[in-house]
mmCIF file with all atom_site columns, C-alpha atoms in Angstrom:
data_model
loop_
_atom_site.group_PDB
_atom_site.id
_atom_site.type_symbol
_atom_site.label_atom_id
_atom_site.label_alt_id
_atom_site.label_comp_id
_atom_site.label_asym_id
_atom_site.label_entity_id
_atom_site.label_seq_id
_atom_site.pdbx_PDB_ins_code
_atom_site.Cartn_x
_atom_site.Cartn_y
_atom_site.Cartn_z
_atom_site.occupancy
_atom_site.B_iso_or_equiv
_atom_site.pdbx_formal_charge
_atom_site.auth_seq_id
_atom_site.auth_comp_id
_atom_site.auth_asym_id
_atom_site.auth_atom_id
_atom_site.pdbx_PDB_model_num
ATOM 1   C CA . MET A 1 1   ? 54.334 18.018  47.564 1.00 53.00 ? 1   MET A CA 1
ATOM 2   C CA . ALA A 1 2   ? 50.687 19.266  47.643 1.00 53.00 ? 2   ALA A CA 1
ATOM 3   C CA . GLY A 1 3   ? 49.946 17.538  44.032 1.00 56.00 ? 3   GLY A CA 1
ATOM 4   C CA . ALA A 1 4   ? 51.198 14.216  45.374 1.00 56.00 ? 4   ALA A CA 1
ATOM 5   C CA . GLU A 1 5   ? 49.331 14.388  48.690 1.00 60.00 ? 5   GLU A CA 1
ATOM 6   C CA . THR A 1 6   ? 45.832 15.399  46.352 1.00 55.00 ? 6   THR A CA 1
ATOM 7   C CA . GLU A 1 7   ? 46.737 12.362  44.391 1.00 49.00 ? 7   GLU A CA 1
ATOM 8   C CA . ARG A 1 8   ? 46.929 9.915   47.382 1.00 69.00 ? 8   ARG A CA 1
ATOM 9   C CA . CYS A 1 9   ? 43.397 11.669  48.568 1.00 69.00 ? 9   CYS A CA 1
ATOM 10  C CA . ASP A 1 10  ? 41.747 10.907  45.157 1.00 72.00 ? 10  ASP A CA 1
ATOM 11  C CA . ALA A 1 11  ? 43.285 7.330   45.057 1.00 76.00 ? 11  ALA A CA 1
ATOM 12  C CA . ALA A 1 12  ? 41.700 6.753   48.578 1.00 79.00 ? 12  ALA A CA 1
ATOM 13  C CA . ARG A 1 13  ? 38.298 8.119   47.358 1.00 83.00 ? 13  ARG A CA 1
ATOM 14  C CA . ASN A 1 14  ? 38.412 6.253   44.382 1.00 84.00 ? 14  ASN A CA 1
ATOM 15  C CA . ARG A 1 15  ? 39.446 3.011   46.382 1.00 86.00 ? 15  ARG A CA 1
ATOM 16  C CA . GLN A 1 16  ? 36.459 3.650   48.625 1.00 87.00 ? 16  GLN A CA 1
ATOM 17  C CA . ARG A 1 17  ? 33.907 4.234   45.943 1.00 89.00 ? 17  ARG A CA 1
ATOM 18  C CA . LEU A 1 18  ? 34.815 0.764   44.072 1.00 91.00 ? 18  LEU A CA 1
ATOM 19  C CA . LEU A 1 19  ? 34.562 -1.014  47.272 1.00 89.00 ? 19  LEU A CA 1
ATOM 20  C CA . GLU A 1 20  ? 31.107 0.630   48.405 1.00 89.00 ? 20  GLU A CA 1
ATOM 21  C CA . ALA A 1 21  ? 30.097 -0.481  44.709 1.00 91.00 ? 21  ALA A CA 1
ATOM 22  C CA . ALA A 1 22  ? 31.158 -3.906  45.079 1.00 88.00 ? 22  ALA A CA 1
ATOM 23  C CA . VAL A 1 23  ? 29.085 -4.285  48.309 1.00 85.00 ? 23  VAL A CA 1
ATOM 24  C CA . SER A 1 24  ? 26.100 -2.571  46.642 1.00 89.00 ? 24  SER A CA 1
ATOM 25  C CA . LEU A 1 25  ? 26.379 -5.331  43.935 1.00 88.00 ? 25  LEU A CA 1
ATOM 26  C CA . VAL A 1 26  ? 26.716 -8.217  46.305 1.00 84.00 ? 26  VAL A CA 1
ATOM 27  C CA . ASP A 1 27  ? 23.910 -7.103  48.318 1.00 81.00 ? 27  ASP A CA 1
ATOM 28  C CA . SER A 1 28  ? 21.569 -6.248  45.251 1.00 85.00 ? 28  SER A CA 1
ATOM 29  C CA . LEU A 1 29  ? 22.530 -9.232  42.666 1.00 85.00 ? 29  LEU A CA 1
ATOM 30  C CA . GLY A 1 30  ? 24.570 -11.580 44.550 1.00 81.00 ? 30  GLY A CA 1
ATOM 31  C CA . ALA A 1 31  ? 28.265 -12.445 44.597 1.00 78.00 ? 31  ALA A CA 1
ATOM 32  C CA . ASP A 1 32  ? 28.539 -13.397 41.083 1.00 79.00 ? 32  ASP A CA 1
ATOM 33  C CA . ALA A 1 33  ? 27.836 -9.890  40.068 1.00 81.00 ? 33  ALA A CA 1
ATOM 34  C CA . VAL A 1 34  ? 30.984 -8.771  41.595 1.00 85.00 ? 34  VAL A CA 1
ATOM 35  C CA . THR A 1 35  ? 33.097 -8.578  38.341 1.00 90.00 ? 35  THR A CA 1
ATOM 36  C CA . MET A 1 36  ? 35.641 -6.226  37.552 1.00 92.00 ? 36  MET A CA 1
ATOM 37  C CA . ASP A 1 37  ? 33.492 -4.747  34.778 1.00 93.00 ? 37  ASP A CA 1
ATOM 38  C CA . ALA A 1 38  ? 30.478 -4.811  36.804 1.00 93.00 ? 38  ALA A CA 1
ATOM 39  C CA . VAL A 1 39  ? 32.072 -2.822  39.491 1.00 92.00 ? 39  VAL A CA 1
ATOM 40  C CA . ALA A 1 40  ? 33.654 -0.265  37.016 1.00 92.00 ? 40  ALA A CA 1
ATOM 41  C CA . VAL A 1 41  ? 30.136 0.601   35.803 1.00 92.00 ? 41  VAL A CA 1
ATOM 42  C CA . ALA A 1 42  ? 28.636 0.734   39.080 1.00 92.00 ? 42  ALA A CA 1
ATOM 43  C CA . ALA A 1 43  ? 31.162 3.195   40.227 1.00 90.00 ? 43  ALA A CA 1
ATOM 44  C CA . GLY A 1 44  ? 31.053 5.093   36.983 1.00 89.00 ? 44  GLY A CA 1
ATOM 45  C CA . VAL A 1 45  ? 34.724 4.733   36.381 1.00 88.00 ? 45  VAL A CA 1
ATOM 46  C CA . GLY A 1 46  ? 36.952 3.217   33.570 1.00 89.00 ? 46  GLY A CA 1
ATOM 47  C CA . LYS A 1 47  ? 37.602 -0.849  34.050 1.00 90.00 ? 47  LYS A CA 1
ATOM 48  C CA . GLY A 1 48  ? 41.534 0.066   34.086 1.00 91.00 ? 48  GLY A CA 1
ATOM 49  C CA . THR A 1 49  ? 40.875 1.788   37.278 1.00 90.00 ? 49  THR A CA 1
ATOM 50  C CA . VAL A 1 50  ? 39.454 -1.459  38.787 1.00 92.00 ? 50  VAL A CA 1
ATOM 51  C CA . PHE A 1 51  ? 42.459 -3.308  37.303 1.00 92.00 ? 51  PHE A CA 1
ATOM 52  C CA . ARG A 1 52  ? 45.018 -0.604  38.565 1.00 90.00 ? 52  ARG A CA 1
ATOM 53  C CA . ARG A 1 53  ? 43.495 -0.789  42.207 1.00 90.00 ? 53  ARG A CA 1
ATOM 54  C CA . PHE A 1 54  ? 42.972 -4.381  43.038 1.00 90.00 ? 54  PHE A CA 1
ATOM 55  C CA . GLY A 1 55  ? 45.060 -6.219  40.102 1.00 90.00 ? 55  GLY A CA 1
ATOM 56  C CA . ASN A 1 56  ? 42.458 -8.952  39.722 1.00 88.00 ? 56  ASN A CA 1
ATOM 57  C CA . ARG A 1 57  ? 39.002 -10.125 40.815 1.00 86.00 ? 57  ARG A CA 1
ATOM 58  C CA . ALA A 1 58  ? 40.973 -12.008 43.621 1.00 80.00 ? 58  ALA A CA 1
ATOM 59  C CA . GLY A 1 59  ? 42.567 -8.905  44.948 1.00 84.00 ? 59  GLY A CA 1
ATOM 60  C CA . LEU A 1 60  ? 39.391 -6.981  44.905 1.00 87.00 ? 60  LEU A CA 1
ATOM 61  C CA . MET A 1 61  ? 37.402 -9.674  46.953 1.00 83.00 ? 61  MET A CA 1
ATOM 62  C CA . LEU A 1 62  ? 40.200 -9.711  49.383 1.00 81.00 ? 62  LEU A CA 1
ATOM 63  C CA . ALA A 1 63  ? 40.137 -6.064  49.779 1.00 83.00 ? 63  ALA A CA 1
ATOM 64  C CA . LEU A 1 64  ? 36.163 -6.150  50.157 1.00 83.00 ? 64  LEU A CA 1
ATOM 65  C CA . LEU A 1 65  ? 36.833 -8.553  53.084 1.00 78.00 ? 65  LEU A CA 1
ATOM 66  C CA . ASP A 1 66  ? 39.264 -6.149  54.567 1.00 80.00 ? 66  ASP A CA 1
ATOM 67  C CA . HIS A 1 67  ? 36.694 -3.183  54.132 1.00 81.00 ? 67  HIS A CA 1
ATOM 68  C CA . THR A 1 68  ? 33.761 -5.064  55.657 1.00 81.00 ? 68  THR A CA 1
ATOM 69  C CA . GLU A 1 69  ? 35.455 -6.146  58.516 1.00 85.00 ? 69  GLU A CA 1
ATOM 70  C CA . ARG A 1 70  ? 37.254 -2.767  59.340 1.00 87.00 ? 70  ARG A CA 1
ATOM 71  C CA . GLU A 1 71  ? 34.522 -1.647  61.957 1.00 86.00 ? 71  GLU A CA 1
ATOM 72  C CA . LEU A 1 72  ? 35.163 -5.014  63.773 1.00 91.00 ? 72  LEU A CA 1
ATOM 73  C CA . GLN A 1 73  ? 38.766 -4.634  63.858 1.00 92.00 ? 73  GLN A CA 1
ATOM 74  C CA . HIS A 1 74  ? 38.680 -1.043  65.057 1.00 91.00 ? 74  HIS A CA 1
ATOM 75  C CA . GLY A 1 75  ? 36.012 -2.426  67.976 1.00 93.00 ? 75  GLY A CA 1
ATOM 76  C CA . PHE A 1 76  ? 38.390 -5.028  69.552 1.00 94.00 ? 76  PHE A CA 1
ATOM 77  C CA . MET A 1 77  ? 41.564 -2.783  69.061 1.00 93.00 ? 77  MET A CA 1
ATOM 78  C CA . PHE A 1 78  ? 40.333 0.393   70.379 1.00 94.00 ? 78  PHE A CA 1
ATOM 79  C CA . GLY A 1 79  ? 36.528 0.176   71.330 1.00 94.00 ? 79  GLY A CA 1
ATOM 80  C CA . PRO A 1 80  ? 35.027 -0.070  74.697 1.00 96.00 ? 80  PRO A CA 1
ATOM 81  C CA . ALA A 1 81  ? 35.350 -3.454  76.779 1.00 97.00 ? 81  ALA A CA 1
ATOM 82  C CA . PRO A 1 82  ? 34.389 -6.396  76.768 1.00 97.00 ? 82  PRO A CA 1
ATOM 83  C CA . LEU A 1 83  ? 35.130 -6.394  72.866 1.00 96.00 ? 83  LEU A CA 1
ATOM 84  C CA . GLY A 1 84  ? 37.963 -3.741  73.239 1.00 96.00 ? 84  GLY A CA 1
ATOM 85  C CA . PRO A 1 85  ? 40.725 -3.494  75.791 1.00 96.00 ? 85  PRO A CA 1
ATOM 86  C CA . GLY A 1 86  ? 39.850 -3.506  79.471 1.00 95.00 ? 86  GLY A CA 1
ATOM 87  C CA . ALA A 1 87  ? 38.043 -6.880  80.015 1.00 97.00 ? 87  ALA A CA 1
ATOM 88  C CA . GLU A 1 88  ? 39.469 -10.514 80.880 1.00 97.00 ? 88  GLU A CA 1
ATOM 89  C CA . PRO A 1 89  ? 40.820 -12.320 77.961 1.00 97.00 ? 89  PRO A CA 1
ATOM 90  C CA . VAL A 1 90  ? 38.127 -15.021 77.949 1.00 98.00 ? 90  VAL A CA 1
ATOM 91  C CA . ASP A 1 91  ? 35.377 -12.499 78.069 1.00 98.00 ? 91  ASP A CA 1
ATOM 92  C CA . ARG A 1 92  ? 36.850 -10.577 75.173 1.00 98.00 ? 92  ARG A CA 1
ATOM 93  C CA . LEU A 1 93  ? 37.123 -13.799 73.184 1.00 98.00 ? 93  LEU A CA 1
ATOM 94  C CA . VAL A 1 94  ? 33.552 -14.208 73.811 1.00 98.00 ? 94  VAL A CA 1
ATOM 95  C CA . ALA A 1 95  ? 32.714 -10.753 72.729 1.00 98.00 ? 95  ALA A CA 1
ATOM 96  C CA . PHE A 1 96  ? 34.774 -11.151 69.735 1.00 98.00 ? 96  PHE A CA 1
ATOM 97  C CA . GLY A 1 97  ? 32.807 -14.011 68.388 1.00 97.00 ? 97  GLY A CA 1
ATOM 98  C CA . HIS A 1 98  ? 29.390 -12.483 69.142 1.00 97.00 ? 98  HIS A CA 1
ATOM 99  C CA . ALA A 1 99  ? 30.547 -9.320  67.032 1.00 96.00 ? 99  ALA A CA 1
ATOM 100 C CA . ARG A 1 100 ? 31.793 -11.492 64.107 1.00 96.00 ? 100 ARG A CA 1
ATOM 101 C CA . LEU A 1 101 ? 28.572 -13.551 64.212 1.00 96.00 ? 101 LEU A CA 1
ATOM 102 C CA . SER A 1 102 ? 26.485 -10.179 64.102 1.00 94.00 ? 102 SER A CA 1
ATOM 103 C CA . LEU A 1 103 ? 28.479 -8.975  61.392 1.00 92.00 ? 103 LEU A CA 1
ATOM 104 C CA . VAL A 1 104 ? 27.988 -12.222 59.348 1.00 92.00 ? 104 VAL A CA 1
ATOM 105 C CA . HIS A 1 105 ? 24.226 -11.909 60.188 1.00 90.00 ? 105 HIS A CA 1
ATOM 106 C CA . VAL A 1 106 ? 24.131 -8.264  58.659 1.00 86.00 ? 106 VAL A CA 1
ATOM 107 C CA . GLN A 1 107 ? 26.882 -8.659  55.943 1.00 86.00 ? 107 GLN A CA 1
ATOM 108 C CA . GLY A 1 108 ? 27.024 -12.225 55.421 1.00 87.00 ? 108 GLY A CA 1
ATOM 109 C CA . GLU A 1 109 ? 26.751 -12.083 51.668 1.00 86.00 ? 109 GLU A CA 1
ATOM 110 C CA . VAL A 1 110 ? 29.714 -9.742  51.131 1.00 84.00 ? 110 VAL A CA 1
ATOM 111 C CA . LEU A 1 111 ? 31.743 -11.753 53.532 1.00 85.00 ? 111 LEU A CA 1
ATOM 112 C CA . ARG A 1 112 ? 30.937 -15.148 51.696 1.00 86.00 ? 112 ARG A CA 1
ATOM 113 C CA . ALA A 1 113 ? 31.455 -13.632 48.323 1.00 81.00 ? 113 ALA A CA 1
ATOM 114 C CA . ALA A 1 114 ? 35.109 -12.681 49.822 1.00 79.00 ? 114 ALA A CA 1
ATOM 115 C CA . GLU A 1 115 ? 35.818 -16.216 51.254 1.00 80.00 ? 115 GLU A CA 1
ATOM 116 C CA . SER A 1 116 ? 34.698 -17.818 48.002 1.00 76.00 ? 116 SER A CA 1
ATOM 117 C CA . SER A 1 117 ? 37.309 -15.940 45.950 1.00 72.00 ? 117 SER A CA 1
ATOM 118 C CA . PRO A 1 118 ? 40.169 -18.018 44.436 1.00 63.00 ? 118 PRO A CA 1
ATOM 119 C CA . GLY A 1 119 ? 42.365 -15.907 45.923 1.00 61.00 ? 119 GLY A CA 1
ATOM 120 C CA . SER A 1 120 ? 44.263 -16.885 49.391 1.00 64.00 ? 120 SER A CA 1
ATOM 121 C CA . ARG A 1 121 ? 41.880 -15.416 51.951 1.00 71.00 ? 121 ARG A CA 1
ATOM 122 C CA . TYR A 1 122 ? 43.929 -16.870 54.590 1.00 81.00 ? 122 TYR A CA 1
ATOM 123 C CA . SER A 1 123 ? 46.854 -14.536 53.828 1.00 77.00 ? 123 SER A CA 1
ATOM 124 C CA . ALA A 1 124 ? 44.400 -11.483 53.598 1.00 80.00 ? 124 ALA A CA 1
ATOM 125 C CA . PRO A 1 125 ? 45.165 -8.672  56.303 1.00 82.00 ? 125 PRO A CA 1
ATOM 126 C CA . ALA A 1 126 ? 41.538 -9.324  57.660 1.00 84.00 ? 126 ALA A CA 1
ATOM 127 C CA . HIS A 1 127 ? 42.283 -13.017 58.311 1.00 87.00 ? 127 HIS A CA 1
ATOM 128 C CA . ASN A 1 128 ? 45.730 -12.129 59.810 1.00 90.00 ? 128 ASN A CA 1
ATOM 129 C CA . VAL A 1 129 ? 44.435 -9.715  62.173 1.00 92.00 ? 129 VAL A CA 1
ATOM 130 C CA . SER A 1 130 ? 41.676 -11.876 63.487 1.00 93.00 ? 130 SER A CA 1
ATOM 131 C CA . MET A 1 131 ? 44.109 -14.663 63.972 1.00 95.00 ? 131 MET A CA 1
ATOM 132 C CA . THR A 1 132 ? 46.696 -12.682 65.701 1.00 96.00 ? 132 THR A CA 1
ATOM 133 C CA . HIS A 1 133 ? 43.825 -11.240 68.143 1.00 96.00 ? 133 HIS A CA 1
ATOM 134 C CA . ILE A 1 134 ? 42.618 -14.704 68.961 1.00 97.00 ? 134 ILE A CA 1
ATOM 135 C CA . SER A 1 135 ? 45.891 -16.152 69.427 1.00 97.00 ? 135 SER A CA 1
ATOM 136 C CA . SER A 1 136 ? 47.047 -13.297 71.653 1.00 97.00 ? 136 SER A CA 1
ATOM 137 C CA . LEU A 1 137 ? 43.944 -13.712 73.992 1.00 97.00 ? 137 LEU A CA 1
ATOM 138 C CA . LEU A 1 138 ? 44.416 -17.330 74.126 1.00 97.00 ? 138 LEU A CA 1
ATOM 139 C CA . ARG A 1 139 ? 48.214 -16.776 75.227 1.00 97.00 ? 139 ARG A CA 1
ATOM 140 C CA . GLN A 1 140 ? 46.734 -14.093 77.892 1.00 97.00 ? 140 GLN A CA 1
ATOM 141 C CA . VAL A 1 141 ? 44.512 -16.577 79.510 1.00 96.00 ? 141 VAL A CA 1
ATOM 142 C CA . PRO A 1 142 ? 46.628 -18.662 79.373 1.00 94.00 ? 142 PRO A CA 1
ATOM 143 C CA . VAL A 1 143 ? 45.626 -21.594 77.333 1.00 95.00 ? 143 VAL A CA 1
ATOM 144 C CA . HIS A 1 144 ? 48.029 -24.467 77.226 1.00 89.00 ? 144 HIS A CA 1
ATOM 145 C CA . GLY A 1 145 ? 48.603 -26.184 73.951 1.00 91.00 ? 145 GLY A CA 1
ATOM 146 C CA . ASP A 1 146 ? 49.046 -25.505 70.538 1.00 96.00 ? 146 ASP A CA 1
ATOM 147 C CA . ILE A 1 147 ? 47.924 -22.165 70.036 1.00 96.00 ? 147 ILE A CA 1
ATOM 148 C CA . ALA A 1 148 ? 48.052 -21.709 66.513 1.00 96.00 ? 148 ALA A CA 1
ATOM 149 C CA . MET A 1 149 ? 45.808 -24.849 66.063 1.00 97.00 ? 149 MET A CA 1
ATOM 150 C CA . LEU A 1 150 ? 43.316 -23.578 68.464 1.00 97.00 ? 150 LEU A CA 1
ATOM 151 C CA . ALA A 1 151 ? 43.119 -20.336 66.968 1.00 97.00 ? 151 ALA A CA 1
ATOM 152 C CA . TYR A 1 152 ? 42.417 -21.779 63.541 1.00 96.00 ? 152 TYR A CA 1
ATOM 153 C CA . ALA A 1 153 ? 40.202 -24.052 65.249 1.00 95.00 ? 153 ALA A CA 1
ATOM 154 C CA . LEU A 1 154 ? 38.029 -21.177 66.642 1.00 97.00 ? 154 LEU A CA 1
ATOM 155 C CA . VAL A 1 155 ? 38.202 -18.566 63.654 1.00 95.00 ? 155 VAL A CA 1
ATOM 156 C CA . THR A 1 156 ? 36.790 -21.372 61.127 1.00 94.00 ? 156 THR A CA 1
ATOM 157 C CA . THR A 1 157 ? 33.666 -21.700 63.107 1.00 96.00 ? 157 THR A CA 1
ATOM 158 C CA . LEU A 1 158 ? 33.063 -17.873 62.480 1.00 95.00 ? 158 LEU A CA 1
ATOM 159 C CA . GLU A 1 159 ? 33.421 -17.963 58.978 1.00 93.00 ? 159 GLU A CA 1
ATOM 160 C CA . ALA A 1 160 ? 30.456 -16.661 56.849 1.00 92.00 ? 160 ALA A CA 1
ATOM 161 C CA . THR A 1 161 ? 30.115 -19.729 54.623 1.00 92.00 ? 161 THR A CA 1
ATOM 162 C CA . LEU A 1 162 ? 29.650 -21.887 57.748 1.00 95.00 ? 162 LEU A CA 1
ATOM 163 C CA . VAL A 1 163 ? 27.579 -19.503 59.667 1.00 96.00 ? 163 VAL A CA 1
ATOM 164 C CA . LEU A 1 164 ? 25.171 -18.824 56.824 1.00 95.00 ? 164 LEU A CA 1
ATOM 165 C CA . HIS A 1 165 ? 24.852 -22.537 56.136 1.00 96.00 ? 165 HIS A CA 1
ATOM 166 C CA . GLN A 1 166 ? 24.102 -23.212 59.863 1.00 97.00 ? 166 GLN A CA 1
ATOM 167 C CA . MET A 1 167 ? 21.452 -20.323 59.561 1.00 96.00 ? 167 MET A CA 1
ATOM 168 C CA . ARG A 1 168 ? 19.588 -20.656 56.492 1.00 95.00 ? 168 ARG A CA 1
ATOM 169 C CA . ASP A 1 169 ? 20.052 -24.356 55.693 1.00 97.00 ? 169 ASP A CA 1
ATOM 170 C CA . LEU A 1 170 ? 20.030 -25.918 59.655 1.00 98.00 ? 170 LEU A CA 1
ATOM 171 C CA . GLY A 1 171 ? 17.645 -23.309 60.843 1.00 97.00 ? 171 GLY A CA 1
ATOM 172 C CA . MET A 1 172 ? 20.100 -22.283 63.713 1.00 97.00 ? 172 MET A CA 1
ATOM 173 C CA . THR A 1 173 ? 19.250 -18.992 65.182 1.00 97.00 ? 173 THR A CA 1
ATOM 174 C CA . ILE A 1 174 ? 22.099 -16.402 65.624 1.00 96.00 ? 174 ILE A CA 1
ATOM 175 C CA . ASP A 1 175 ? 21.403 -16.670 69.459 1.00 97.00 ? 175 ASP A CA 1
ATOM 176 C CA . ARG A 1 176 ? 21.953 -20.311 69.261 1.00 98.00 ? 176 ARG A CA 1
ATOM 177 C CA . LEU A 1 177 ? 25.166 -19.828 67.426 1.00 98.00 ? 177 LEU A CA 1
ATOM 178 C CA . ALA A 1 178 ? 26.315 -17.269 69.899 1.00 98.00 ? 178 ALA A CA 1
ATOM 179 C CA . ASP A 1 179 ? 25.868 -19.577 72.877 1.00 98.00 ? 179 ASP A CA 1
ATOM 180 C CA . GLY A 1 180 ? 27.637 -22.144 70.997 1.00 98.00 ? 180 GLY A CA 1
ATOM 181 C CA . TRP A 1 181 ? 30.628 -19.998 70.594 1.00 98.00 ? 181 TRP A CA 1
ATOM 182 C CA . THR A 1 182 ? 30.423 -18.833 74.357 1.00 98.00 ? 182 THR A CA 1
ATOM 183 C CA . ASP A 1 183 ? 30.635 -22.612 75.268 1.00 98.00 ? 183 ASP A CA 1
ATOM 184 C CA . LEU A 1 184 ? 33.233 -23.426 72.959 1.00 97.00 ? 184 LEU A CA 1
ATOM 185 C CA . VAL A 1 185 ? 35.496 -20.623 74.277 1.00 97.00 ? 185 VAL A CA 1
ATOM 186 C CA . HIS A 1 186 ? 34.825 -21.726 77.744 1.00 97.00 ? 186 HIS A CA 1
ATOM 187 C CA . ARG A 1 187 ? 35.866 -25.089 76.596 1.00 96.00 ? 187 ARG A CA 1
ATOM 188 C CA . VAL A 1 188 ? 39.213 -24.394 74.942 1.00 96.00 ? 188 VAL A CA 1
ATOM 189 C CA . THR A 1 189 ? 40.152 -21.885 77.803 1.00 95.00 ? 189 THR A CA 1
ATOM 190 C CA . ARG A 1 190 ? 39.169 -24.141 80.832 1.00 91.00 ? 190 ARG A CA 1
ATOM 191 C CA . ASP A 1 191 ? 42.175 -25.089 82.782 1.00 78.00 ? 191 ASP A CA 1
ATOM 192 C CA . PRO A 1 192 ? 42.544 -28.847 82.605 1.00 72.00 ? 192 PRO A CA 1
ATOM 193 C CA . ASP A 1 193 ? 43.455 -29.029 86.176 1.00 68.00 ? 193 ASP A CA 1
ATOM 194 C CA . GLN A 1 194 ? 40.352 -27.781 87.306 1.00 64.00 ? 194 GLN A CA 1
ATOM 195 C CA . PRO A 1 195 ? 36.935 -30.064 87.449 1.00 60.00 ? 195 PRO A CA 1
ATOM 196 C CA . ASN A 1 196 ? 34.511 -29.524 84.845 1.00 57.00 ? 196 ASN A CA 1
ATOM 197 C CA . THR A 1 197 ? 31.651 -27.961 86.868 1.00 50.00 ? 197 THR A CA 1
ATOM 198 C CA . ALA A 1 198 ? 29.004 -28.866 84.206 1.00 45.00 ? 198 ALA A CA 1
ATOM 199 C CA . SER A 1 199 ? 29.926 -32.065 84.025 1.00 41.00 ? 199 SER A CA 1
ATOM 200 C CA . VAL A 1 200 ? 30.247 -32.569 87.814 1.00 38.00 ? 200 VAL A CA 1
ATOM 201 C CA . ASP A 1 201 ? 26.866 -30.808 87.904 1.00 44.00 ? 201 ASP A CA 1
ATOM 202 C CA . SER A 1 202 ? 25.475 -33.388 85.194 1.00 38.00 ? 202 SER A CA 1
ATOM 203 C CA . ALA A 1 203 ? 26.839 -36.519 87.104 1.00 37.00 ? 203 ALA A CA 1
ATOM 204 C CA . ALA A 1 204 ? 25.372 -35.288 90.396 1.00 39.00 ? 204 ALA A CA 1
ATOM 205 C CA . SER A 1 205 ? 21.841 -34.532 88.836 1.00 40.00 ? 205 SER A CA 1
ATOM 206 C CA . ALA A 1 206 ? 22.015 -38.236 87.273 1.00 40.00 ? 206 ALA A CA 1
ATOM 207 C CA . SER A 1 207 ? 22.901 -39.704 90.264 1.00 41.00 ? 207 SER A CA 1
ATOM 208 C CA . ALA A 1 208 ? 20.150 -38.212 91.999 1.00 43.00 ? 208 ALA A CA 1
ATOM 209 C CA . THR A 1 209 ? 17.563 -39.256 89.772 1.00 40.00 ? 209 THR A CA 1
ATOM 210 C CA . PRO A 1 210 ? 15.616 -42.269 91.179 1.00 41.00 ? 210 PRO A CA 1
#
């Protein structure tokens, strides 16, 4: 029994070592450097060990995605409000987007590498956890309409590939993206039976202009 427990602990440590090696490769050499051979060399293990742990490169990349997002997941499931439990659902949704954008800002290359994997990132645990969290918050608001479609529309705006393009190619700042996310959340969650205060204020300002 003790031997089985030791083996599980060793396997967990090896997996952590391999994922940390993969993160280091992405940070220093770029996503293309994350091959099974390169990870094995960087982690100081045999290539067969990498294949046994992850199956193939797609499996490695999806595991890398889950590894990178674990801290964010812990934050919105167990951390302090407004990201964690205890705040209003709209505030939590805004905080989730801000936290995700901050993660992309720091570890965008790792996330983009995982997203570009030929494996199905949409079935990855990290993606499913985010989708479940967003969908749950939308239902708590509550939001009328197709919750699944709205959740996909929201989570897509936070994907690393898009966010890095906006920052690097279009020159958008992280603050602008965060403000845009906040605005989007408020538009999606606004009660359709309530007047749009921003639109009313804009119309009033326009009519007051000589």
